[in-house]
Short mmCIF file of C-alpha atoms in Angstrom, two decimals:
data_model
loop_
_atom_site.label_atom_id
_atom_site.label_comp_id
_atom_site.label_asym_id
_atom_site.label_seq_id
_atom_site.Cartn_x
_atom_site.Cartn_y
_atom_site.Cartn_z
CA MET A 1 7.71 15.59 1.86
CA ASN A 2 8.36 14.96 -1.79
CA GLY A 3 5.84 16.36 -4.06
CA LEU A 4 5.67 13.29 -6.07
CA ILE A 5 4.59 11.39 -3.06
CA LEU A 6 2.00 14.21 -2.24
CA LYS A 7 0.57 13.62 -5.79
CA ASP A 8 0.13 9.90 -5.21
CA ILE A 9 -1.57 10.57 -1.80
CA TYR A 10 -3.86 13.14 -3.39
CA ASN A 11 -4.85 10.72 -6.19
CA LEU A 12 -5.31 7.77 -3.89
CA LYS A 13 -7.15 9.58 -1.08
CA GLY A 14 -10.43 7.70 -1.93
CA SER A 15 -8.81 4.30 -2.26
CA MET A 16 -6.92 5.10 1.21
CA CYS A 17 -10.34 5.52 2.93
CA PHE A 18 -11.64 2.24 1.30
CA ILE A 19 -8.53 0.22 2.24
CA LEU A 20 -8.74 1.75 5.81
CA LEU A 21 -12.28 0.61 6.21
CA LEU A 22 -11.57 -2.78 4.54
CA SER A 23 -8.39 -3.39 6.73
CA VAL A 24 -10.44 -2.77 9.91
CA LEU A 25 -13.13 -5.16 8.73
CA PHE A 26 -10.66 -7.88 7.78
CA ALA A 27 -8.45 -7.46 10.77
CA LEU A 28 -11.50 -7.92 13.10
CA LEU A 29 -12.98 -10.70 11.19
CA PHE A 30 -9.87 -12.81 10.65
CA SER A 31 -7.82 -11.95 13.69
CA TRP A 32 -10.50 -12.03 16.40
CA GLU A 33 -8.52 -14.60 18.37
CA MET A 34 -5.13 -13.15 17.35
CA PRO A 35 -4.89 -9.43 17.76
CA GLU A 36 -1.26 -9.33 16.63
CA GLY A 37 -2.54 -10.59 13.27
CA MET A 38 -4.55 -7.29 12.73
CA ILE A 39 -1.14 -5.58 12.22
CA LEU A 40 -0.14 -8.06 9.45
CA VAL A 41 -3.44 -7.58 7.73
CA CYS A 42 -3.36 -3.92 7.79
CA ALA A 43 0.43 -3.56 6.66
CA THR A 44 -0.09 -5.88 3.69
CA MET A 45 -3.43 -4.25 2.56
CA SER A 46 -1.88 -0.81 3.01
CA ALA A 47 1.14 -1.82 0.91
CA SER A 48 -1.24 -2.66 -2.11
CA LEU A 49 -2.20 0.95 -2.40
CA VAL A 50 1.08 1.76 -4.20
CA SER A 51 -0.25 -0.24 -7.26
CA GLY A 52 -2.99 2.21 -7.70
CA SER A 53 -0.56 5.04 -8.04
CA PHE A 54 0.86 3.36 -11.32
CA SER A 55 -2.74 3.13 -12.65
CA PHE A 56 -3.26 6.73 -12.19
CA ASP A 57 0.06 7.71 -13.76
CA HIS A 58 -0.79 5.75 -16.86
CA SER A 59 -4.24 7.14 -17.07
CA TYR A 60 -2.98 10.68 -17.09
CA GLY A 61 0.43 10.12 -18.89
CA TRP A 62 2.23 11.36 -15.88
CA ASN A 63 5.61 9.75 -16.47
CA ALA A 64 5.99 11.15 -19.99
CA HIS A 65 4.81 14.61 -18.68
CA ALA A 66 7.23 14.39 -15.55
CA VAL A 67 10.17 13.57 -17.72
CA SER A 68 9.45 16.30 -20.25
CA ILE A 69 9.37 18.97 -17.67
CA GLY A 70 12.89 17.92 -16.15
CA ILE A 71 11.98 15.66 -13.36
CA PRO A 72 14.86 12.93 -13.18
CA ARG A 73 13.69 9.35 -13.87
CA ASP A 74 15.41 8.07 -10.83
CA MET A 75 13.33 10.48 -8.60
CA ILE A 76 10.31 9.10 -10.08
CA VAL A 77 11.12 5.58 -9.32
CA ARG A 78 12.44 6.50 -5.79
CA SER A 79 9.23 8.28 -5.05
CA LYS A 80 7.26 5.23 -5.83
CA PHE A 81 9.28 3.16 -3.54
CA GLU A 82 9.05 5.86 -0.75
CA THR A 83 5.29 5.85 -1.33
CA GLY A 84 5.11 2.14 -0.79
CA ILE A 85 7.24 2.37 2.49
CA MET A 86 5.06 5.16 3.75
CA PHE A 87 1.80 3.29 3.02
CA THR A 88 3.27 0.04 4.62
CA SER A 89 4.34 1.96 7.77
CA SER A 90 1.10 3.71 8.01
CA GLY A 91 -0.63 0.25 7.87
CA VAL A 92 1.65 -1.13 10.53
CA LEU A 93 0.80 1.92 12.70
CA MET A 94 -2.97 1.61 12.04
CA GLY A 95 -3.07 -2.18 12.70
CA LEU A 96 -1.16 -1.60 15.99
CA ILE A 97 -3.66 0.93 17.16
CA ILE A 98 -6.52 -1.32 16.21
CA ALA A 99 -5.02 -4.30 17.87
CA ILE A 100 -4.54 -2.28 21.18
CA LEU A 101 -7.90 -0.81 21.18
CA PHE A 102 -9.31 -4.21 20.45
CA GLN A 103 -7.57 -5.69 23.34
CA ILE A 104 -8.54 -2.98 25.76
CA ALA A 105 -12.27 -3.29 24.58
CA MET A 106 -12.20 -7.02 25.18
CA GLY A 107 -10.43 -6.74 28.44
CA MET A 108 -7.27 -8.62 27.07
CA VAL A 109 -3.98 -8.25 28.65
CA ILE A 110 -1.61 -6.24 26.19
CA ASP A 111 1.83 -7.82 25.80
CA PRO A 112 4.21 -5.00 24.54
CA TYR A 113 6.79 -7.55 23.53
CA GLN A 114 4.41 -9.43 21.14
CA MET A 115 3.01 -6.10 19.79
CA LEU A 116 6.56 -4.88 19.10
CA SER A 117 7.49 -8.37 17.55
CA SER A 118 4.33 -8.43 15.29
CA SER A 119 4.83 -4.71 14.20
CA VAL A 120 8.52 -5.56 13.06
CA MET A 121 7.64 -8.75 11.21
CA SER A 122 4.49 -6.95 9.51
CA LEU A 123 6.75 -4.08 8.53
CA GLY A 124 9.04 -6.48 6.76
CA VAL A 125 6.33 -8.55 5.06
CA GLY A 126 4.61 -5.24 3.84
CA MET A 127 7.93 -4.00 2.44
CA VAL A 128 8.27 -7.02 0.39
CA ALA A 129 4.66 -6.67 -0.81
CA ALA A 130 5.30 -2.97 -1.84
CA SER A 131 8.63 -3.71 -3.44
CA VAL A 132 7.24 -6.61 -5.53
CA ILE A 133 4.24 -4.40 -6.54
CA CYS A 134 6.53 -1.70 -7.75
CA VAL A 135 8.96 -3.87 -9.74
CA ILE A 136 6.23 -5.60 -11.35
CA ASN A 137 4.59 -2.43 -12.38
CA TYR A 138 7.79 -1.29 -13.96
CA HIS A 139 7.97 -4.51 -16.04
CA ILE A 140 4.52 -4.78 -17.44
CA ASN A 141 2.61 -3.04 -20.23
CA PRO A 142 1.37 0.37 -18.67
CA GLN A 143 -1.92 -0.37 -20.25
CA ARG A 144 -2.33 -3.32 -17.87
CA ALA A 145 -1.76 -0.94 -14.87
CA GLN A 146 -5.48 -1.04 -13.72
CA LEU A 147 -5.80 -4.74 -13.94
CA VAL A 148 -2.50 -5.29 -12.05
CA SER A 149 -3.64 -2.94 -9.37
CA THR A 150 -6.97 -4.72 -8.82
CA PHE A 151 -5.15 -8.15 -8.92
CA THR A 152 -2.46 -7.06 -6.45
CA THR A 153 -5.10 -5.63 -4.12
CA ALA A 154 -6.88 -8.90 -4.15
CA VAL A 155 -3.74 -10.85 -3.59
CA CYS A 156 -2.57 -8.82 -0.73
CA VAL A 157 -6.12 -9.10 0.79
CA SER A 158 -6.53 -12.93 0.51
CA GLY A 159 -2.67 -13.43 1.31
CA SER A 160 -2.90 -11.68 4.56
CA VAL A 161 -6.03 -13.47 5.60
CA ILE A 162 -4.51 -16.87 4.61
CA ALA A 163 -1.23 -15.97 6.41
CA CYS A 164 -3.17 -15.07 9.67
CA ASN A 165 -5.08 -18.35 9.57
CA MET A 166 -1.97 -20.27 8.97
CA MET A 167 0.12 -18.53 11.56
CA ARG A 168 -2.67 -18.26 14.22
CA GLU A 169 -0.57 -20.23 16.60
CA LEU A 170 2.75 -19.06 15.33
CA ILE A 171 2.56 -15.17 15.38
CA PRO A 172 2.07 -14.89 19.13
CA ASN A 173 5.11 -16.86 19.79
CA ILE A 174 7.47 -15.25 17.30
CA PRO A 175 10.56 -13.71 19.01
CA ILE A 176 11.75 -10.26 18.17
CA PRO A 177 15.00 -11.55 16.71
CA THR A 178 12.94 -13.68 14.22
CA SER A 179 10.80 -10.78 13.31
CA ALA A 180 14.01 -8.69 12.72
CA ILE A 181 14.99 -11.24 10.08
CA ALA A 182 11.65 -10.69 8.32
CA LEU A 183 12.54 -6.92 8.40
CA VAL A 184 15.94 -7.55 6.97
CA ILE A 185 14.46 -9.56 4.18
CA GLY A 186 12.06 -6.81 3.48
CA ILE A 187 14.85 -4.28 3.31
CA VAL A 188 16.96 -6.39 1.09
CA MET A 189 13.95 -7.19 -1.31
CA PHE A 190 13.31 -3.24 -1.25
CA ALA A 191 16.94 -2.58 -2.22
CA VAL A 192 17.07 -5.29 -5.01
CA THR A 193 13.74 -4.44 -6.58
CA TYR A 194 14.61 -0.66 -6.39
CA VAL A 195 17.91 -1.17 -8.44
CA ILE A 196 16.00 -3.42 -10.90
CA SER A 197 13.26 -0.94 -11.38
CA GLN A 198 15.68 1.97 -11.77
CA ARG A 199 17.43 0.17 -14.58
CA LYS A 200 14.22 -0.84 -16.27
CA PHE A 201 12.63 2.60 -16.08
CA ALA A 202 15.79 4.30 -17.36
CA ASN A 203 15.59 2.50 -20.63
CA THR A 204 11.84 2.58 -21.03
CA ASP A 205 10.60 4.56 -23.94
CA LEU A 206 7.81 7.01 -22.77
#
């Protein structure tokens, strides 16, 4: 695994535990009647973790140090997006496990098709969230990184809860092709924001 990603994981280990507990709580509270929604909640909330890595980097002057020791700027940006994808994928897996265990505990029938469809859609939504967070952080004043981290976490939490309530009837009926469209949108957004972020950081004075 990329050392830059390991650095972010180490710095965010406390936040990861907090988000894990918060994801389980919100998933159970707001997806009680819709276990598939638990995957969406966990994916988006996990995606918000990448914002915290920008805050840590600013606090310790990491970017300037990394560039001074010869780490390519494009590698720094790539590691952030890879971290976002990793957190999002982990959130999808965590949400899927929670949803399955919840249905088993409640004696509900597990529908593999809907679990797969919801996982694909949640991965796409999470990728959009992580990509937007990354590109925003590369375009703001680094001194506001902590504020942006707090704000994006709050938006992801509230957004996932609102989405679950609005889509309570829709999510269980979303076919896999429709979910695949959400994933394609996530991939396109990832690619576009990645290129934009690369160009912005390449011209940023550290």
